[in-house]
C-alpha atoms as a PDB file:
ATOM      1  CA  UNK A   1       5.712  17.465   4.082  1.00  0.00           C
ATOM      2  CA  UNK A   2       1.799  17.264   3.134  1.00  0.00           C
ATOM      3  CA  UNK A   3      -0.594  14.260   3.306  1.00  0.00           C
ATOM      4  CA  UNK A   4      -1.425  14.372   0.370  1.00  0.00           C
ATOM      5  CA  UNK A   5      -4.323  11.298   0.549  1.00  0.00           C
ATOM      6  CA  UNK A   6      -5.485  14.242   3.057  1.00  0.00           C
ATOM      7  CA  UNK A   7      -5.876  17.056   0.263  1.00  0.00           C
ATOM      8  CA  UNK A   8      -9.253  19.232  -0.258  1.00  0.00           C
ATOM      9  CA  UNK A   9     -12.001  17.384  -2.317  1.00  0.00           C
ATOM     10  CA  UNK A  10     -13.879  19.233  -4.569  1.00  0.00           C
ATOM     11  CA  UNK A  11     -16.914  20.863  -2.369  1.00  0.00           C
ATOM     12  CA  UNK A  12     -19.110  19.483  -4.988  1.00  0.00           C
ATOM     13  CA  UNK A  13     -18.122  15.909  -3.830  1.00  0.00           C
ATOM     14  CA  UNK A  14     -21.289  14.449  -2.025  1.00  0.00           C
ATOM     15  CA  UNK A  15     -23.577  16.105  -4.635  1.00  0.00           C
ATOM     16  CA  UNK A  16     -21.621  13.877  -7.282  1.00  0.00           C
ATOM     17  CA  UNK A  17     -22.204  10.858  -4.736  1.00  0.00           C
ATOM     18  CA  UNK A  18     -18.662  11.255  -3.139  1.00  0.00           C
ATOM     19  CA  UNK A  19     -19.776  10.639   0.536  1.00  0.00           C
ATOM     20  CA  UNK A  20     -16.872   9.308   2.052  1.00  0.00           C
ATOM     21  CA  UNK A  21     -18.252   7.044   4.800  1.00  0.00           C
ATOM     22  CA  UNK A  22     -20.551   5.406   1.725  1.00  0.00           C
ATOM     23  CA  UNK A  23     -17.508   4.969  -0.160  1.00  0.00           C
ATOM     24  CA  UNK A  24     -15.128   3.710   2.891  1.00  0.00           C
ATOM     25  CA  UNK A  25     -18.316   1.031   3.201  1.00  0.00           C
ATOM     26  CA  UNK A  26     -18.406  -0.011  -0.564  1.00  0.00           C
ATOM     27  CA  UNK A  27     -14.572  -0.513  -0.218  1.00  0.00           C
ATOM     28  CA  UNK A  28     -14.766  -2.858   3.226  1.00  0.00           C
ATOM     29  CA  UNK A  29     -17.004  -5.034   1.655  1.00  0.00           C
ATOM     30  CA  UNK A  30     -15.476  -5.696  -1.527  1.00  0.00           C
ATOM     31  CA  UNK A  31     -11.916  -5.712   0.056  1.00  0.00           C
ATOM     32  CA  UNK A  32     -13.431  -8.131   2.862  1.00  0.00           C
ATOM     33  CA  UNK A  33     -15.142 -10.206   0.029  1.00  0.00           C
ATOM     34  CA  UNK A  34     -11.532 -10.541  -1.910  1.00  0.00           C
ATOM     35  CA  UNK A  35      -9.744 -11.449   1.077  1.00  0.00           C
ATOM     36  CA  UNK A  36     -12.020 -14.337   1.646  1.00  0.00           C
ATOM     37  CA  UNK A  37     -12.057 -15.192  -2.033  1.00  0.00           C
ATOM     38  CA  UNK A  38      -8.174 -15.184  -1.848  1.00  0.00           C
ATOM     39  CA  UNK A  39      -8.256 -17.446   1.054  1.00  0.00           C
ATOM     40  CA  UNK A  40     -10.439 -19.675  -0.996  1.00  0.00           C
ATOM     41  CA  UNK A  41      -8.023 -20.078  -3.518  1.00  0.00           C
ATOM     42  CA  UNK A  42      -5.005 -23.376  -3.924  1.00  0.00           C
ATOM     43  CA  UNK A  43      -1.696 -21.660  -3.060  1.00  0.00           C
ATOM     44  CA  UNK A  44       0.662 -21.202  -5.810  1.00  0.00           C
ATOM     45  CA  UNK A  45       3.537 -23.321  -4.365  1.00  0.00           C
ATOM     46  CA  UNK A  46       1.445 -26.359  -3.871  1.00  0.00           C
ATOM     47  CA  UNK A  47       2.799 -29.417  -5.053  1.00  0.00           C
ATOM     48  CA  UNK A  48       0.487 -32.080  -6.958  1.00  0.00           C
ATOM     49  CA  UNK A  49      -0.305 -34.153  -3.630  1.00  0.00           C
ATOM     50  CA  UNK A  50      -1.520 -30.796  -1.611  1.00  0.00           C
ATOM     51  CA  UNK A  51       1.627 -30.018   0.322  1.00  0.00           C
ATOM     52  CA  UNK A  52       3.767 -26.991   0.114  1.00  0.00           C
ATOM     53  CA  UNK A  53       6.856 -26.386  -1.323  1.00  0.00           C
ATOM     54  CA  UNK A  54       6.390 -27.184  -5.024  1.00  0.00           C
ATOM     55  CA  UNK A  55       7.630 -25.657  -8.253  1.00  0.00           C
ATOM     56  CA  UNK A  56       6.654 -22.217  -8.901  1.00  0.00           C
ATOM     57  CA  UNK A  57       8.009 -21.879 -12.109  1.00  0.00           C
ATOM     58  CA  UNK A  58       4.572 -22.560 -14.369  1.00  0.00           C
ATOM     59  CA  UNK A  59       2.394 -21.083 -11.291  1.00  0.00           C
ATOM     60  CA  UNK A  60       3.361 -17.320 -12.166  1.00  0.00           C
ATOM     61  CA  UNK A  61       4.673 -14.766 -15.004  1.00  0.00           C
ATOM     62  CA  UNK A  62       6.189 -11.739 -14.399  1.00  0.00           C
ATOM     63  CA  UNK A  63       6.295  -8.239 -15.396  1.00  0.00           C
ATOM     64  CA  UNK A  64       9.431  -5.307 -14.968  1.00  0.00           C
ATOM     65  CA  UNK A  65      11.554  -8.193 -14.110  1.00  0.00           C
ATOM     66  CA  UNK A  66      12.077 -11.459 -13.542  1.00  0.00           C
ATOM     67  CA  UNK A  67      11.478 -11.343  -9.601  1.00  0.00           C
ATOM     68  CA  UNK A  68       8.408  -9.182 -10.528  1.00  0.00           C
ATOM     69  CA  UNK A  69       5.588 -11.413 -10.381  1.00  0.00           C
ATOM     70  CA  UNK A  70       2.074 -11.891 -11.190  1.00  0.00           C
ATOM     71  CA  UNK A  71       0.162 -15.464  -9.356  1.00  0.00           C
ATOM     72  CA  UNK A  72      -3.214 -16.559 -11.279  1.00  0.00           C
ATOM     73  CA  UNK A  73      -4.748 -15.087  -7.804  1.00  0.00           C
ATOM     74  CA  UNK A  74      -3.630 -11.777  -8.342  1.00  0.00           C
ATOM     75  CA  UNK A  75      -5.874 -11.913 -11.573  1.00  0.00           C
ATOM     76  CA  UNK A  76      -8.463 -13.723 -10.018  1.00  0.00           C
ATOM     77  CA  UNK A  77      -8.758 -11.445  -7.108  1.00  0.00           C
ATOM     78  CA  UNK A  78      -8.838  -8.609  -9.306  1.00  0.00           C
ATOM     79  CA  UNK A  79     -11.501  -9.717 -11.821  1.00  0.00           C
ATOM     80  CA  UNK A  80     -13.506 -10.498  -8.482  1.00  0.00           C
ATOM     81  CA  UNK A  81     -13.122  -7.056  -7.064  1.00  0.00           C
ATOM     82  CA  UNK A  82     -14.414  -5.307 -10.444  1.00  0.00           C
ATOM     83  CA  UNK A  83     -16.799  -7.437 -10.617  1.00  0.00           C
ATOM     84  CA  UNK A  84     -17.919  -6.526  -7.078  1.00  0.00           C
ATOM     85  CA  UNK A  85     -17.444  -2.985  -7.490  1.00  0.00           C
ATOM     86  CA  UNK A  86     -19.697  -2.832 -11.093  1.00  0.00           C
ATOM     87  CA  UNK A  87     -22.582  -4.459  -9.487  1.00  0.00           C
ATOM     88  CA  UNK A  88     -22.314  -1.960  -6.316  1.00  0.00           C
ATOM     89  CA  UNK A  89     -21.101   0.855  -7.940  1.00  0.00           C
ATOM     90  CA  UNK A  90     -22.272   1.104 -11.631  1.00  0.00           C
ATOM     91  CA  UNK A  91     -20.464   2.733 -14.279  1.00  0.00           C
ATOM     92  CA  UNK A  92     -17.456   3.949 -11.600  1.00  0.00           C
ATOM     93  CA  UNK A  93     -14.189   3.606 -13.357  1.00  0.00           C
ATOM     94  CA  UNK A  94     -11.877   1.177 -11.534  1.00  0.00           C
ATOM     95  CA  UNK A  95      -8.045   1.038 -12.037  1.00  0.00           C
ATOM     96  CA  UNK A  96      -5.992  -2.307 -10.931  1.00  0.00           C
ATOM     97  CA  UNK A  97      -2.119  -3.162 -10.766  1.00  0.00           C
ATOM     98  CA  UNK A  98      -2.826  -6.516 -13.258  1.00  0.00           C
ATOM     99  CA  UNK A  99      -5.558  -5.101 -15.558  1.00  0.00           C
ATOM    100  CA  UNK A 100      -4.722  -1.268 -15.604  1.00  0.00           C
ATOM    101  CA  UNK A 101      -7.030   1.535 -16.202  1.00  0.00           C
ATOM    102  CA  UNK A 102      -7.648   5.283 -16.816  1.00  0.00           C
ATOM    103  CA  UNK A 103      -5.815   7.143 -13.970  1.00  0.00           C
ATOM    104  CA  UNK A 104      -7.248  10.401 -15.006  1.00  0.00           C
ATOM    105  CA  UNK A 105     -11.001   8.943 -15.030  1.00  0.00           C
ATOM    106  CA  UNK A 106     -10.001   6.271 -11.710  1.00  0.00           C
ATOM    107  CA  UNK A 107     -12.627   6.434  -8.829  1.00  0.00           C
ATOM    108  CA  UNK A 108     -11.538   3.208  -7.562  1.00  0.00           C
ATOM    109  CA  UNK A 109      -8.010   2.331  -7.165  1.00  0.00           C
ATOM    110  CA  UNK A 110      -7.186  -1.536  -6.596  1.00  0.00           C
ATOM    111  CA  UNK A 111      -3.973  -4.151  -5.279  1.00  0.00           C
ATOM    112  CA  UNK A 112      -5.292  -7.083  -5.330  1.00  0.00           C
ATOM    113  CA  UNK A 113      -2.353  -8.843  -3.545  1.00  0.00           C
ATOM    114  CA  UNK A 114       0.223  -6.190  -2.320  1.00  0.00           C
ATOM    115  CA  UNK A 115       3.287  -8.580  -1.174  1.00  0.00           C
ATOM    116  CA  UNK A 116       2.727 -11.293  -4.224  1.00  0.00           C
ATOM    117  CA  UNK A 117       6.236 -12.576  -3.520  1.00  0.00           C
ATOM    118  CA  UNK A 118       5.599 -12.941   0.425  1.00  0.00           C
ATOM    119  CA  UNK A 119       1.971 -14.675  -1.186  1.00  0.00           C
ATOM    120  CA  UNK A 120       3.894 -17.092  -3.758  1.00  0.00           C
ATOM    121  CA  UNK A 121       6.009 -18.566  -0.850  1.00  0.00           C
ATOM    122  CA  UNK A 122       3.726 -18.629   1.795  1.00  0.00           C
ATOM    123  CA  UNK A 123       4.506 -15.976   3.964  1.00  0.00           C
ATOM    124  CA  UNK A 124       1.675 -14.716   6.088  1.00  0.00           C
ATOM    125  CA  UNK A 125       2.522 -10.822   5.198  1.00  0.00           C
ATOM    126  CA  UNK A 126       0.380  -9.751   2.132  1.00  0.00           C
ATOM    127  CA  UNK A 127      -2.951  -7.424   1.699  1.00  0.00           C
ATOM    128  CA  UNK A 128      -6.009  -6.467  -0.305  1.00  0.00           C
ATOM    129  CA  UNK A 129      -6.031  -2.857  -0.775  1.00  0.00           C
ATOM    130  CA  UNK A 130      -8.969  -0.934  -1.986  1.00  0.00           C
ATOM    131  CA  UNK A 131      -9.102   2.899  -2.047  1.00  0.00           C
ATOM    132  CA  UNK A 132     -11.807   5.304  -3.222  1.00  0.00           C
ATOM    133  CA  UNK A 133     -10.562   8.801  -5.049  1.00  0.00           C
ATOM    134  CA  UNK A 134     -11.580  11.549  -6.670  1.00  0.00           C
ATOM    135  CA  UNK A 135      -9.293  13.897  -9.018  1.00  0.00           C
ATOM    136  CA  UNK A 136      -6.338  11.624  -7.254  1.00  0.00           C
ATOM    137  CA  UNK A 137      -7.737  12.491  -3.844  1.00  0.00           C
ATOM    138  CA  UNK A 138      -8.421   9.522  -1.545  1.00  0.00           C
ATOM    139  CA  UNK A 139     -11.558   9.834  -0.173  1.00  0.00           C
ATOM    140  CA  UNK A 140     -12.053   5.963   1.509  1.00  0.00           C
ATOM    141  CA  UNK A 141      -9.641   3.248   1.918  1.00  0.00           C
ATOM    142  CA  UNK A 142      -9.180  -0.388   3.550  1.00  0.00           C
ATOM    143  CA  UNK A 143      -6.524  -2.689   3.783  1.00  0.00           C
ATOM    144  CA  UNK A 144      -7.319  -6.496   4.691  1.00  0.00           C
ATOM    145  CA  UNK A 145      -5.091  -8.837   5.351  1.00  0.00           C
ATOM    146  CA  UNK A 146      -6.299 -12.188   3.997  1.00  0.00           C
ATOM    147  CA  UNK A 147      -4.338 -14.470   6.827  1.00  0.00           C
ATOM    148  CA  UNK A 148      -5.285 -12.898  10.271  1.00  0.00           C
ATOM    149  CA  UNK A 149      -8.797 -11.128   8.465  1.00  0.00           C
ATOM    150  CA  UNK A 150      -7.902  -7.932  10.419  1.00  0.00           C
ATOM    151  CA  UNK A 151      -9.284  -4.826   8.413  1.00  0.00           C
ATOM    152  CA  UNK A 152      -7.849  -1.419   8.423  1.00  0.00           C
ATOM    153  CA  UNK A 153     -10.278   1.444   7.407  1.00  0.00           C
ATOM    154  CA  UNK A 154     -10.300   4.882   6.975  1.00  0.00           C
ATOM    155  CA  UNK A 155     -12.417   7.459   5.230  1.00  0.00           C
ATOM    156  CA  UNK A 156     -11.279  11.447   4.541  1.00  0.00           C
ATOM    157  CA  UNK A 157     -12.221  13.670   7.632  1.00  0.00           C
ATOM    158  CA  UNK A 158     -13.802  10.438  10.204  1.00  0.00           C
ATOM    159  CA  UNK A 159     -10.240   8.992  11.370  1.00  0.00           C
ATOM    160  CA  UNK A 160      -8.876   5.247  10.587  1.00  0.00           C
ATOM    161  CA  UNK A 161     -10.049   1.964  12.385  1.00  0.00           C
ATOM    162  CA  UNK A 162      -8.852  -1.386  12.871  1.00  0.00           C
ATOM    163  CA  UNK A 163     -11.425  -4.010  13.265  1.00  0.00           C
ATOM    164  CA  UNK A 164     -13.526  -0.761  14.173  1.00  0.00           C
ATOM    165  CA  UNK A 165     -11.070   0.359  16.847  1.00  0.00           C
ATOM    166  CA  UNK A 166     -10.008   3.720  16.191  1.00  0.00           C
ATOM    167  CA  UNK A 167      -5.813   4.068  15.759  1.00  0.00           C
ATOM    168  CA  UNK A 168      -3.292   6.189  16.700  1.00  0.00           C
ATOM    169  CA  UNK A 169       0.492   6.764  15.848  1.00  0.00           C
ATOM    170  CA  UNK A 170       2.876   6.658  18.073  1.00  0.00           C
ATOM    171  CA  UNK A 171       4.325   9.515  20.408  1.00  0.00           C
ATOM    172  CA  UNK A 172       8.086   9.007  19.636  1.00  0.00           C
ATOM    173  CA  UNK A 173      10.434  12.207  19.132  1.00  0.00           C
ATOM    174  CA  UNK A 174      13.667  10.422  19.266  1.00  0.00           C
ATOM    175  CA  UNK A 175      14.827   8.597  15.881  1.00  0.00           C
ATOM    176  CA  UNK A 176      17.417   7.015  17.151  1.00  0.00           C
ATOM    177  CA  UNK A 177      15.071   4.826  19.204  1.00  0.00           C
ATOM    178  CA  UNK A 178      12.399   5.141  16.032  1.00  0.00           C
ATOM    179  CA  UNK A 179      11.309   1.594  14.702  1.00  0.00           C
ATOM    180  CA  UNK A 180      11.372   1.934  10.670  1.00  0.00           C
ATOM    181  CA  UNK A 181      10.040  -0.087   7.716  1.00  0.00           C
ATOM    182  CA  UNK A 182      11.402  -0.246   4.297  1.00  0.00           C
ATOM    183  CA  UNK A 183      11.331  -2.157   0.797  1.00  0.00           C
ATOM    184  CA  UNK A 184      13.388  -2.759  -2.276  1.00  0.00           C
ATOM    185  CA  UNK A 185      12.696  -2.607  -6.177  1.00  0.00           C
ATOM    186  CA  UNK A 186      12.762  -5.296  -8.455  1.00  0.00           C
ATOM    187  CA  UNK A 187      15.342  -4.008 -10.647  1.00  0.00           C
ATOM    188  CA  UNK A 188      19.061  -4.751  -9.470  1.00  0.00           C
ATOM    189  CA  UNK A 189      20.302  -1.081  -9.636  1.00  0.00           C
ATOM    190  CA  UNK A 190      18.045   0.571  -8.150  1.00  0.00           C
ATOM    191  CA  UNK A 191      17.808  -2.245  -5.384  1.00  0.00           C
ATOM    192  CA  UNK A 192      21.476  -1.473  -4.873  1.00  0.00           C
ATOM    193  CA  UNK A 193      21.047   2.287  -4.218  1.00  0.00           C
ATOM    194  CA  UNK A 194      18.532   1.444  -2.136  1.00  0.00           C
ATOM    195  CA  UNK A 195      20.742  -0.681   0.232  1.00  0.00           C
ATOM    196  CA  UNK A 196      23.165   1.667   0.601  1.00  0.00           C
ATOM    197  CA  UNK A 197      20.468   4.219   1.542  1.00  0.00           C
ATOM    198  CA  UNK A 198      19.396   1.827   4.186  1.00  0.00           C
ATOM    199  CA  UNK A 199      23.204   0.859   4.965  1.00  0.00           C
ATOM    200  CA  UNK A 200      23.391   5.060   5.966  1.00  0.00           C
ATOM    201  CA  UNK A 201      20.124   4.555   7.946  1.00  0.00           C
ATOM    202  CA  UNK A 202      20.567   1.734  10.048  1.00  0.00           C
ATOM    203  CA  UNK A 203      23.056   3.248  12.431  1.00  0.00           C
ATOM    204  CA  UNK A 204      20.676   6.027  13.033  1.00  0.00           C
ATOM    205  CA  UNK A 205      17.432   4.467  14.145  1.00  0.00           C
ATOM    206  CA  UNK A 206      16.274   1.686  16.646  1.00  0.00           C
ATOM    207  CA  UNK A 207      16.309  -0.996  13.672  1.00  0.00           C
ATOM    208  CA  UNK A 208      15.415  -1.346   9.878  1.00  0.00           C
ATOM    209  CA  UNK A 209      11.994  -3.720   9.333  1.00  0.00           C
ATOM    210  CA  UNK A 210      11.530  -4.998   5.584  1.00  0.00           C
ATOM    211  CA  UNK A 211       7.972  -6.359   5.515  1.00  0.00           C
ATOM    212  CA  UNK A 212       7.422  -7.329   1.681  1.00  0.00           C
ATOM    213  CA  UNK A 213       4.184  -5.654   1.649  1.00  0.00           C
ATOM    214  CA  UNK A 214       3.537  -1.601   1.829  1.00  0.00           C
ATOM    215  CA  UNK A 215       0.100  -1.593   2.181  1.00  0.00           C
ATOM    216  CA  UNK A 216       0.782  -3.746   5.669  1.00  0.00           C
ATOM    217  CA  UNK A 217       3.776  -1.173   6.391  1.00  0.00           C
ATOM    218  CA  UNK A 218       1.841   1.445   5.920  1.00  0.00           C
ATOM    219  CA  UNK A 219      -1.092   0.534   7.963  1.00  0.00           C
ATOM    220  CA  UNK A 220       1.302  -0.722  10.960  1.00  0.00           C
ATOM    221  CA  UNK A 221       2.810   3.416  11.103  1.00  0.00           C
ATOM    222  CA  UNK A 222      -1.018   4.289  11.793  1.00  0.00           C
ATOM    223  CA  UNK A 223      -1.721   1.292  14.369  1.00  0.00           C
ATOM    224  CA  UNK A 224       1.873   2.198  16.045  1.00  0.00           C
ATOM    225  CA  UNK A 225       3.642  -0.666  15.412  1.00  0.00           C
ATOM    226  CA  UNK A 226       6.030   0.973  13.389  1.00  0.00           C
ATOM    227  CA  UNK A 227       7.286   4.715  13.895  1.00  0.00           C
ATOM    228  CA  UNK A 228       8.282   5.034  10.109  1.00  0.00           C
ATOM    229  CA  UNK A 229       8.373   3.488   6.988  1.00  0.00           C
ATOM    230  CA  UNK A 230      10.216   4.781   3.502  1.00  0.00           C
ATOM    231  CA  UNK A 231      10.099   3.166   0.362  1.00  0.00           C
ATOM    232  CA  UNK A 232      10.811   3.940  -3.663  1.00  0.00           C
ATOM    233  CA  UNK A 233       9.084   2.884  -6.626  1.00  0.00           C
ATOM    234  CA  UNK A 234       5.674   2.782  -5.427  1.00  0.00           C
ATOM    235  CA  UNK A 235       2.741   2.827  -7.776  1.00  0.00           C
ATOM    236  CA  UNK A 236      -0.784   4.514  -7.050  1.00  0.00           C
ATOM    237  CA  UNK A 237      -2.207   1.260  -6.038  1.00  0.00           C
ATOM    238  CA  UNK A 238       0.108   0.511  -3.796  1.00  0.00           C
ATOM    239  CA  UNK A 239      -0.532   3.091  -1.683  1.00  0.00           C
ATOM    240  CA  UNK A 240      -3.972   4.941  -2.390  1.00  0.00           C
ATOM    241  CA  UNK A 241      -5.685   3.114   0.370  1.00  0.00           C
ATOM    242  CA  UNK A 242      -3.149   2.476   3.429  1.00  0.00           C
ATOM    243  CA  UNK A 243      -1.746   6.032   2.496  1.00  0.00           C
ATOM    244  CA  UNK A 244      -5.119   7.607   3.695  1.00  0.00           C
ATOM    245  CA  UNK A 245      -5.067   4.917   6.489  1.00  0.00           C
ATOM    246  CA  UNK A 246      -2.227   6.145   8.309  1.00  0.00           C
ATOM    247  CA  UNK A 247      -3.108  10.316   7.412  1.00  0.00           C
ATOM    248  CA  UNK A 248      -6.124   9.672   9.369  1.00  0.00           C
ATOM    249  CA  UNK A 249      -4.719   7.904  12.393  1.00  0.00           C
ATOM    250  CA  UNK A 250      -2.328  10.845  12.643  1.00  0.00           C
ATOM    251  CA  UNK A 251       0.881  10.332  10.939  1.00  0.00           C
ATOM    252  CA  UNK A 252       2.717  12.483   8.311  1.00  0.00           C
ATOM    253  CA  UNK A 253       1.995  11.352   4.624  1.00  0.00           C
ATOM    254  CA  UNK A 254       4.164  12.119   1.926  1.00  0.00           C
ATOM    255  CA  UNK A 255       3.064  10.533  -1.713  1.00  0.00           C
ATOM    256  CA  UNK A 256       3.974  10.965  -5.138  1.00  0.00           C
ATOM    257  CA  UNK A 257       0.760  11.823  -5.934  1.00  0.00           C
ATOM    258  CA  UNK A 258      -1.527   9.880  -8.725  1.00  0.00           C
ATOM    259  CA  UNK A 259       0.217   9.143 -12.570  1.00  0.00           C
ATOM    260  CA  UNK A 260       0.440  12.364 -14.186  1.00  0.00           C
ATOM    261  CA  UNK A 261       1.211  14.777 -10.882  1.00  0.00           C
ATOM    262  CA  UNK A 262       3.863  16.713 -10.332  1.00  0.00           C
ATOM    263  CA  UNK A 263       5.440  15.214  -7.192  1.00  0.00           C
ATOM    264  CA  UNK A 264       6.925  17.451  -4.499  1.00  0.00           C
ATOM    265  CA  UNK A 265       9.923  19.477  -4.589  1.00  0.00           C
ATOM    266  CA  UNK A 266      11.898  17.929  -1.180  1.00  0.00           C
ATOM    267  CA  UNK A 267      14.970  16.421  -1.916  1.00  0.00           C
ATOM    268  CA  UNK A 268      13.274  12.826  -1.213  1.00  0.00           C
ATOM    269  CA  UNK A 269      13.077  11.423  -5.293  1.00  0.00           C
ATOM    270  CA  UNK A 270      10.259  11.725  -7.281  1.00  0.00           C
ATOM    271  CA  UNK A 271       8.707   8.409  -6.322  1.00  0.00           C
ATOM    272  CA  UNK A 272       9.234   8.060  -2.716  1.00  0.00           C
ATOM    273  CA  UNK A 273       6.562   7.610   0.165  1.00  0.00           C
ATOM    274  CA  UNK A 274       7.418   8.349   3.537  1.00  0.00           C
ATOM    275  CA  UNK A 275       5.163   7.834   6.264  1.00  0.00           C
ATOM    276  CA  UNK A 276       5.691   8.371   9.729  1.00  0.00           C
ATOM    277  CA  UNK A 277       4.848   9.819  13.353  1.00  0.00           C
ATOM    278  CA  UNK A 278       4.798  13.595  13.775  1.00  0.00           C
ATOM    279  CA  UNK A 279       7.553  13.357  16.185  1.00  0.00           C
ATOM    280  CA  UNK A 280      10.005  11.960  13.801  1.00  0.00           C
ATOM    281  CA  UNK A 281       9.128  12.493  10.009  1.00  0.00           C
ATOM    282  CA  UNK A 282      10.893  15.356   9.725  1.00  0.00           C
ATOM    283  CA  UNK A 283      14.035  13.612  10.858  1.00  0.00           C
ATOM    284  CA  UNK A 284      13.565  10.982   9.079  1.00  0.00           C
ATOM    285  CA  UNK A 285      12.849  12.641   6.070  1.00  0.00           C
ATOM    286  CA  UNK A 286      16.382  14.598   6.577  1.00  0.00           C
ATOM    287  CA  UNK A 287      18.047  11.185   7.156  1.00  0.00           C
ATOM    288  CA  UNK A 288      17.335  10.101   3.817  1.00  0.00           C
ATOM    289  CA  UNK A 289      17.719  13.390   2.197  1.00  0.00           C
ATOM    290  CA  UNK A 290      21.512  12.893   3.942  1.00  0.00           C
ATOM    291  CA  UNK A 291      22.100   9.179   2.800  1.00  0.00           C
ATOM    292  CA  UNK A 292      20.747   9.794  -1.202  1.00  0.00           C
ATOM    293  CA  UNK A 293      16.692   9.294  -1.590  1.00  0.00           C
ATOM    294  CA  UNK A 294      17.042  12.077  -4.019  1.00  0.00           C
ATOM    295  CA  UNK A 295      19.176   9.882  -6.329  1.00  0.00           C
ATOM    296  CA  UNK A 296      17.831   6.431  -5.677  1.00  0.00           C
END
């Protein structure tokens, strides 16, 4: 398995103004900027006298399905974020999960709430994600979590940080004692192949986590509070950032790569991200093979 977030740039990068520490610094500020703008914001479930709880039904509309949803913050922490990024960064092409974009002409790649359904009911377990790229290449990302304000950060070739504290995966070799994330689509099916992937799993490894967010999975493989995480139907911006977050801080990266690439060859599905510790991605990455990724 490659890292792919970890691929060669084009040498020409920092004569075209692809300096990755600049970039990882454009992206910290606008991702810590969102976060606090997100924090700013009513929460979706509030009921008419300010308590929790209320009726979500007019708060949010949806999109593959109808547990696929989109809050008014989601759009509102977008718009901020391209805002943000066209004053800072003039004329750079931004692509976002509510308002879309050119993939092929993307140099910044945006989520403005990855875990909207842990977000909608309150649950403290969701993340702005903002990644730099070139050609698909990540060259900067950071993750934020809006509730505890703790920043993940990485930029190609100069390691990954939380709250500036450099990270580090964890040492494990043995899977069967290997703490490992997940997730589930939106779509009924697929969820259902899914669970019986994780059904084949679960006997095999210390225990099965499922976060809600994969930015926040991702990111706790490289800080070691995770040994592995696996998940399928991932989109570009759900993973450009915290993918090159966890490459950084040592783990093994395997992504689809950007819309339009040809993913790899493994026997894992065409859409799946695994990330994990060096000491057990390969047998993780068979355990899946062995319980169906390839069909799910």
């Amino acid at each position: 398995m490659q890292a792919r977030p970890d691929a060669d740039p084009d040498p020409d990068a920092d004569a075209a103004g692809d300096d990755p520490a600049v970039l990882r610094s454009v992206a910290e500020r606008v991702a810590r900027e969102a976060a606090e703008h997100l924090r700013s914001l009513p929460p979706p479930r509030s009921s008419a006298d300010g308590d929790g709880g209320g009726d979500v039904r007019g708060a949010v509309r949806t999109k593959s399905s109808p547990t696929d949803v989109v809050t008014a913050a989601d759009e509102a922490v977008e718009a901020l974020v391209r805002t943000r990024l066209g004053e800072l960064r003039p004329g750079e092409h931004v692509l976002g999960e509510e308002d879309g974009g050119d993939a092929a002409r993307a140099r910044w790649v945006v989520d403005p709430i990855d875990g909207t359904v842990n977000y909608l009911y309150g649950l403290p377990a969701y993340a702005v994600s903002v990644a730099a790229v070139r050609d698909g290449v990540s060259l900067a990302g950071v993750v934020v979590d809006p509730v505890s304000g703790r920043t993940w950060s990485a930029a190609r070739g100069a390691g990954a940080t939380l709250d500036g504290r450099p990270l580090g995966v964890t040492v494990e070799t043995d899977l069967a004692q290997s703490l490992v994330a997940t997730g589930f689509s939106y779509r009924a099916q697929r969820r259902a192949r899914q669970a019986r992937m994780a059904a084949g799993m679960l006997p095999r490894v210390r225990d099965l986590r499922r976060g809600g967010s994969s930015a926040l999975d991702a990111c706790a493989v490289a800080t070691g509070w995770l040994d592995g995480y696996v998940e399928h139907g991932l989109n570009w911006y759900d993973w450009a950032a915290s993918a090159l977050i966890a490459a950084e801080a040592g783990a093994v990266v395997r992504v689809p790569g950007p819309p339009g690439a040809a993913p790899p060859d493994d026997g894992l599905g065409a859409d799946a991200v695994l990330v994990a510790a060096p000491g057990i991605a390969a047998a993780l990455a068979a355990l899946v093979r062995e319980h169906g990724a390839a069909e799910v």
